[in-house]
Short mmCIF file of C-alpha atoms and ligand atoms in Angstrom, two decimals:
data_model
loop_
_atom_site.label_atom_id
_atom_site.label_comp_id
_atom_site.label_asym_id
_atom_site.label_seq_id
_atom_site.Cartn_x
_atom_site.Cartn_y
_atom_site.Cartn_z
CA UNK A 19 -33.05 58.66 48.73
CA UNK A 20 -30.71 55.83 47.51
CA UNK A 21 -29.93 55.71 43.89
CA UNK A 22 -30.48 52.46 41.84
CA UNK A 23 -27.30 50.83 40.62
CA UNK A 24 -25.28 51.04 37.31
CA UNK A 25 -25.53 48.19 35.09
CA UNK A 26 -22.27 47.34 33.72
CA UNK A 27 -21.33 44.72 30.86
CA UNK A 28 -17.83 44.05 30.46
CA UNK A 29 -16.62 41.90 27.52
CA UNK A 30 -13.32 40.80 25.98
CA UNK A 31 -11.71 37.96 24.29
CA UNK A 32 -10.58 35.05 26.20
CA UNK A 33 -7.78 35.49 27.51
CA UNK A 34 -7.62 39.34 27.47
CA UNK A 35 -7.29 39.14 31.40
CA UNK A 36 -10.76 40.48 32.02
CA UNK A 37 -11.04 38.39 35.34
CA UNK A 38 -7.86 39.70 36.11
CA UNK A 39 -9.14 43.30 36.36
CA UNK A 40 -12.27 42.25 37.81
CA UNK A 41 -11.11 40.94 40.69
CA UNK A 42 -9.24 43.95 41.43
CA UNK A 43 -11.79 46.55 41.40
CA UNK A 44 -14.31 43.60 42.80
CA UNK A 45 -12.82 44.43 46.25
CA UNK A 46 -14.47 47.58 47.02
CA UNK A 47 -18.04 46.59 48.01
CA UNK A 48 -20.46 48.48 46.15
CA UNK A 49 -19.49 46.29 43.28
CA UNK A 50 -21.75 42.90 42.69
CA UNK A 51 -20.50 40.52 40.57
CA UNK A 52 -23.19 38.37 38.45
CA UNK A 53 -21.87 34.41 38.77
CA UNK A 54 -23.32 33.33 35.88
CA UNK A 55 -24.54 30.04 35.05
CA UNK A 56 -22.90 27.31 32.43
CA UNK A 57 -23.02 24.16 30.90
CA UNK A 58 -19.71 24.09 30.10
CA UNK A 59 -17.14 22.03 32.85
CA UNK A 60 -15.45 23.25 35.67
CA UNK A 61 -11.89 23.79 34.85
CA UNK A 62 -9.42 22.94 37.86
CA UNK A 63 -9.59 25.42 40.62
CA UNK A 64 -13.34 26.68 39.85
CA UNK A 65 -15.70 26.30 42.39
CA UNK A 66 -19.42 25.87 41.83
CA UNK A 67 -21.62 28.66 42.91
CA UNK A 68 -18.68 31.06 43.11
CA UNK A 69 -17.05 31.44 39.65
CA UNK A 70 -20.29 30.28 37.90
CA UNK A 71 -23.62 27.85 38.68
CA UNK A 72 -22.57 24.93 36.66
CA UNK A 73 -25.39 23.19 35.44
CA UNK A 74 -26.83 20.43 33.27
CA UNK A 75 -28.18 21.37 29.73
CA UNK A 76 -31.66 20.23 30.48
CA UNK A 77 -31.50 22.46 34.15
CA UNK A 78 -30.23 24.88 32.03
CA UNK A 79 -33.09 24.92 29.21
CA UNK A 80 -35.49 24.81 32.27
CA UNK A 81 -34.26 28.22 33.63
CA UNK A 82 -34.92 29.66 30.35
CA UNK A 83 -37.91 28.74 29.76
CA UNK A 84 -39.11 30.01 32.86
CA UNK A 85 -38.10 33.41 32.23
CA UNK A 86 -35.03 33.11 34.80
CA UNK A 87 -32.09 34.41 32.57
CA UNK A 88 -31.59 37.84 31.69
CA UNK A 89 -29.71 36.93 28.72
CA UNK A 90 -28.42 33.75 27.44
CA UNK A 91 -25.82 32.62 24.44
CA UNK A 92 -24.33 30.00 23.40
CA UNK A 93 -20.61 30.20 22.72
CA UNK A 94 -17.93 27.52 22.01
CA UNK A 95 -21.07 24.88 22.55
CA UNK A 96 -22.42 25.88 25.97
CA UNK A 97 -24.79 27.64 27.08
CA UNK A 98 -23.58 30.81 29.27
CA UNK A 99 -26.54 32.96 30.82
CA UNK A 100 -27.29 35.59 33.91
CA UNK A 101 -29.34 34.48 36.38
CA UNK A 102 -32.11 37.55 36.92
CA UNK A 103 -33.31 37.59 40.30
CA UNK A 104 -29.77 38.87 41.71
CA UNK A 105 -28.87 41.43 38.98
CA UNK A 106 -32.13 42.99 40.08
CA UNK A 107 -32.16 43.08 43.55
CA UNK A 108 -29.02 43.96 43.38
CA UNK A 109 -29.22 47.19 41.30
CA UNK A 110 -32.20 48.06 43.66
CA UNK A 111 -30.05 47.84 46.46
CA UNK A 112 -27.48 50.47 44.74
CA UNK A 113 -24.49 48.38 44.12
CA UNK A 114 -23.18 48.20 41.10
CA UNK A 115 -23.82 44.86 39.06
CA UNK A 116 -21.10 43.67 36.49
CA UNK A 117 -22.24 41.13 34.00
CA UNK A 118 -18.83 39.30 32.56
CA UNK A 119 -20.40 37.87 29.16
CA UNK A 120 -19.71 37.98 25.50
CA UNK A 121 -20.84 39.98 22.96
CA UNK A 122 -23.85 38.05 21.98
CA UNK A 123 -25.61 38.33 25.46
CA UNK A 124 -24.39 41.90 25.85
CA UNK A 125 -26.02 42.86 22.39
CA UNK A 126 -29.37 41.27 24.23
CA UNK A 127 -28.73 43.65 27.06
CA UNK A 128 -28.48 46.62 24.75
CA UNK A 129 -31.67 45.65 23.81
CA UNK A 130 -33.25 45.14 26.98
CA UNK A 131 -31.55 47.49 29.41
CA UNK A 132 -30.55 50.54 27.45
CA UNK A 133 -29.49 52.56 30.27
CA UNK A 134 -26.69 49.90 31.07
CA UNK A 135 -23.03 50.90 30.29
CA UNK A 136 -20.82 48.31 27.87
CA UNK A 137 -16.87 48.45 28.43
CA UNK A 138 -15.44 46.38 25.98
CA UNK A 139 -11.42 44.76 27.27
CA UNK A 140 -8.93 44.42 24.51
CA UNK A 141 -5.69 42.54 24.62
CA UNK A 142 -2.40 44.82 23.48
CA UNK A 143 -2.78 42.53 20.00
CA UNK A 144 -3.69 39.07 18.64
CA UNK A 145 -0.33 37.98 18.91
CA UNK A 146 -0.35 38.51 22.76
CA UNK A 147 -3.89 37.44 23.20
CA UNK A 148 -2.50 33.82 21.45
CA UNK A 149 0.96 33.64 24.30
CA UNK A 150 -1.63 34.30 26.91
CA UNK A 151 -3.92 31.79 26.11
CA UNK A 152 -1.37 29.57 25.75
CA UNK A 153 0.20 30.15 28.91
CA UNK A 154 -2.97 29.72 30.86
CA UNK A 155 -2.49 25.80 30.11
CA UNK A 156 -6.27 25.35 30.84
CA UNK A 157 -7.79 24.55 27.28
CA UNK A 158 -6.23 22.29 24.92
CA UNK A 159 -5.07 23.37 21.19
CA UNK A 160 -8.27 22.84 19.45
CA UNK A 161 -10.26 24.82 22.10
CA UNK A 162 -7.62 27.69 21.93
CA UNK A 163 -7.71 27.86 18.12
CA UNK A 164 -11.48 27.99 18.54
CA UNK A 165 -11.38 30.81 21.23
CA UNK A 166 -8.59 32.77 18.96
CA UNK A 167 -11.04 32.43 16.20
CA UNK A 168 -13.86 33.88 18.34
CA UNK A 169 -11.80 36.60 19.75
CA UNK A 170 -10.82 38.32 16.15
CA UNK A 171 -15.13 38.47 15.60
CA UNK A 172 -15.36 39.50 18.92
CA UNK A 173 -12.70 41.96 18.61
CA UNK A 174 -14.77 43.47 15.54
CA UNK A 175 -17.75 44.04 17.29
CA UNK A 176 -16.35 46.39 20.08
CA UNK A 177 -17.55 49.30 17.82
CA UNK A 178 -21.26 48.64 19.56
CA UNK A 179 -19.88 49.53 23.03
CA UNK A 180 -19.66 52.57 25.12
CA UNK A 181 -15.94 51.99 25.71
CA UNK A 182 -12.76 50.56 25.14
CA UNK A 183 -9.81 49.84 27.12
CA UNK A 184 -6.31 48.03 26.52
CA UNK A 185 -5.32 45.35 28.91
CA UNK A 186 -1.29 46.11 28.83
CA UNK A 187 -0.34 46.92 32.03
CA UNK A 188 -2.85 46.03 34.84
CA UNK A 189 -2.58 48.99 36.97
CA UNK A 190 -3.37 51.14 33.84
CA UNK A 191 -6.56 49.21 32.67
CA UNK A 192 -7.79 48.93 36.40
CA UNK A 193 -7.30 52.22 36.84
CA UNK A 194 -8.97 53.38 33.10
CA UNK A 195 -12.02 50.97 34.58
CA UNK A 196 -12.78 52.60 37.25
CA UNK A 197 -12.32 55.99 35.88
CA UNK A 198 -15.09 54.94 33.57
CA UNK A 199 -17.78 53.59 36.55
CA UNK A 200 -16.73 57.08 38.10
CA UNK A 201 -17.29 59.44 35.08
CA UNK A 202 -21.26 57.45 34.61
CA UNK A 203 -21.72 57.33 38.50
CA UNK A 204 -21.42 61.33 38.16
CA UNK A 205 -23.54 61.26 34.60
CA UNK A 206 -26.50 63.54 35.93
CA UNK A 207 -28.32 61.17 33.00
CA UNK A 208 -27.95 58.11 35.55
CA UNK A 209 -28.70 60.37 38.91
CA UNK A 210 -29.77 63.81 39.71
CA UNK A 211 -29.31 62.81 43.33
CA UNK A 212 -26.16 65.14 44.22
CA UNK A 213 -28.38 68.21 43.16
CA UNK A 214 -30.97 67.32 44.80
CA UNK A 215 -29.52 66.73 47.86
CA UNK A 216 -27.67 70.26 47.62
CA UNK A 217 -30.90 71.64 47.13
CA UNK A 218 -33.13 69.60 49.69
CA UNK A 219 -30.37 70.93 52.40
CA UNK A 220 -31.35 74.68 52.49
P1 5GP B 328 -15.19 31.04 29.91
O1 5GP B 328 -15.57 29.69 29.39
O2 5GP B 328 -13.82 31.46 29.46
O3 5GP B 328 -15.38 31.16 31.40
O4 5GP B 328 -16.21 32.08 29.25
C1 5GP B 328 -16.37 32.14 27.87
C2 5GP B 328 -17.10 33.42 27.50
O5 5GP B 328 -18.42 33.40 28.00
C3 5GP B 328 -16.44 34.67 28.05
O6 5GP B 328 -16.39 35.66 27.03
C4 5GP B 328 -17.37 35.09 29.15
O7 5GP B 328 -17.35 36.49 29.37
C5 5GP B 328 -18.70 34.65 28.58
N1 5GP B 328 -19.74 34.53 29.60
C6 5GP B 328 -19.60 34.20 30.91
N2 5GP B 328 -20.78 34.24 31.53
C7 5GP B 328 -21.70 34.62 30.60
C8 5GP B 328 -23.11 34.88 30.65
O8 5GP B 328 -23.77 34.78 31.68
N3 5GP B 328 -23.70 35.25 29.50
C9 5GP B 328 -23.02 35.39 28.34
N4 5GP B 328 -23.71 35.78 27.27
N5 5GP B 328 -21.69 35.18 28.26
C10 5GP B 328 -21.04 34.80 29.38
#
């Protein structure tokens, strides 16, 4: 018998480098990762359909009112939501689905999928969170300021998750990650399936 799927939300400030440990444990195939949808723009480099459905505020308003996002907020002035449909096949299929969003949406999966597991991604301080930011070039001052000021409420509301982890060093927070996924993939609260298959093989 094949075991559903975790559910895992992962949130952090911008800028904490969440994508950045993402895409590093993303490599291993039983992983799915949501591409959530947007109204906000493309920023150079992103590709539609890939790093998220970019769509129009009215599509987007359309989608929710026919029940097609698992969660919506809005944040900085867009819209950000996950599309259903794949987070739920997918979780049937036994992979394991990891919703990037902020705190906002992840409180509505709290709500609506208890079982799900919430890792929250810190940056070593505020001060480095502001030099990475920076460095990424790819929002000007205001939007920065406005993401800074976001992060330190943010920041405050890790207390509601499972989990916390300090991006410092990548290897270290990669590896904390997936000791995390490992630890609930062997919670006997989100599978009994190793004892039974001990037992079913007398
Ligand atoms: P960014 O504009 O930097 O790509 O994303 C801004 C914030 O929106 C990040 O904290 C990101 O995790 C969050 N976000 C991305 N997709 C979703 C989503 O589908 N739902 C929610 N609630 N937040 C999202």
């Amino acid at each position: 018998m094949m075991s559903k799927g975790l559910l895992i939300v992962v949130s952090g400030p911008s800028g904490c480098g969440k994508g950045t440990i993402l895409a590093e444990i993303l490599k291993d195939e039983k992983f799915f990762y949501s591409i959530s949808a947007t109204t906000r723009n493309a920023r150079p480099g992103e590709v539609d359909g890939v790093n998220y459905h970019f769509l129009t505020k009215d599509k987007f308003e359309e989608l929710i009112e026919n029940d097609g996002m698992l969660e919506y907020a809005s944040y900085c002035d867009n819209y950000y939501g996950t599309p259903r449909k794949p987070v739920e096949d997918m979780l049937e299929q036994g992979k394991h689905v990891i919703l990037e969003i902020e705190v906002q949406g992840a409180m509505k999966i709290k709500e609506k999928c208890p079982e799900a597991k919430f890792i929250f991604i810190l940056p070593p301080s505020l001060k480095e969170l502001r030099r990475r930011l920076n460095k990424r070039g790819t929002e000007s001052d205001d939007v920065i300021e406005k993401r800074l000021n976001e992060a330190t409420g943010e920041i405050k509301q890790a207390y509601k998750y499972d989990y916390a982890l300090v991006n410092g060093e990548l290897s270290i927070a990669v590896d904390d990650l997936l000791a995390i996924i490992r630890a609930e993939e062997l919670n006997l609260k989100n599978s009994n399936n190793i004892i039974d298959e001990v037992l079913e093989n007398a």
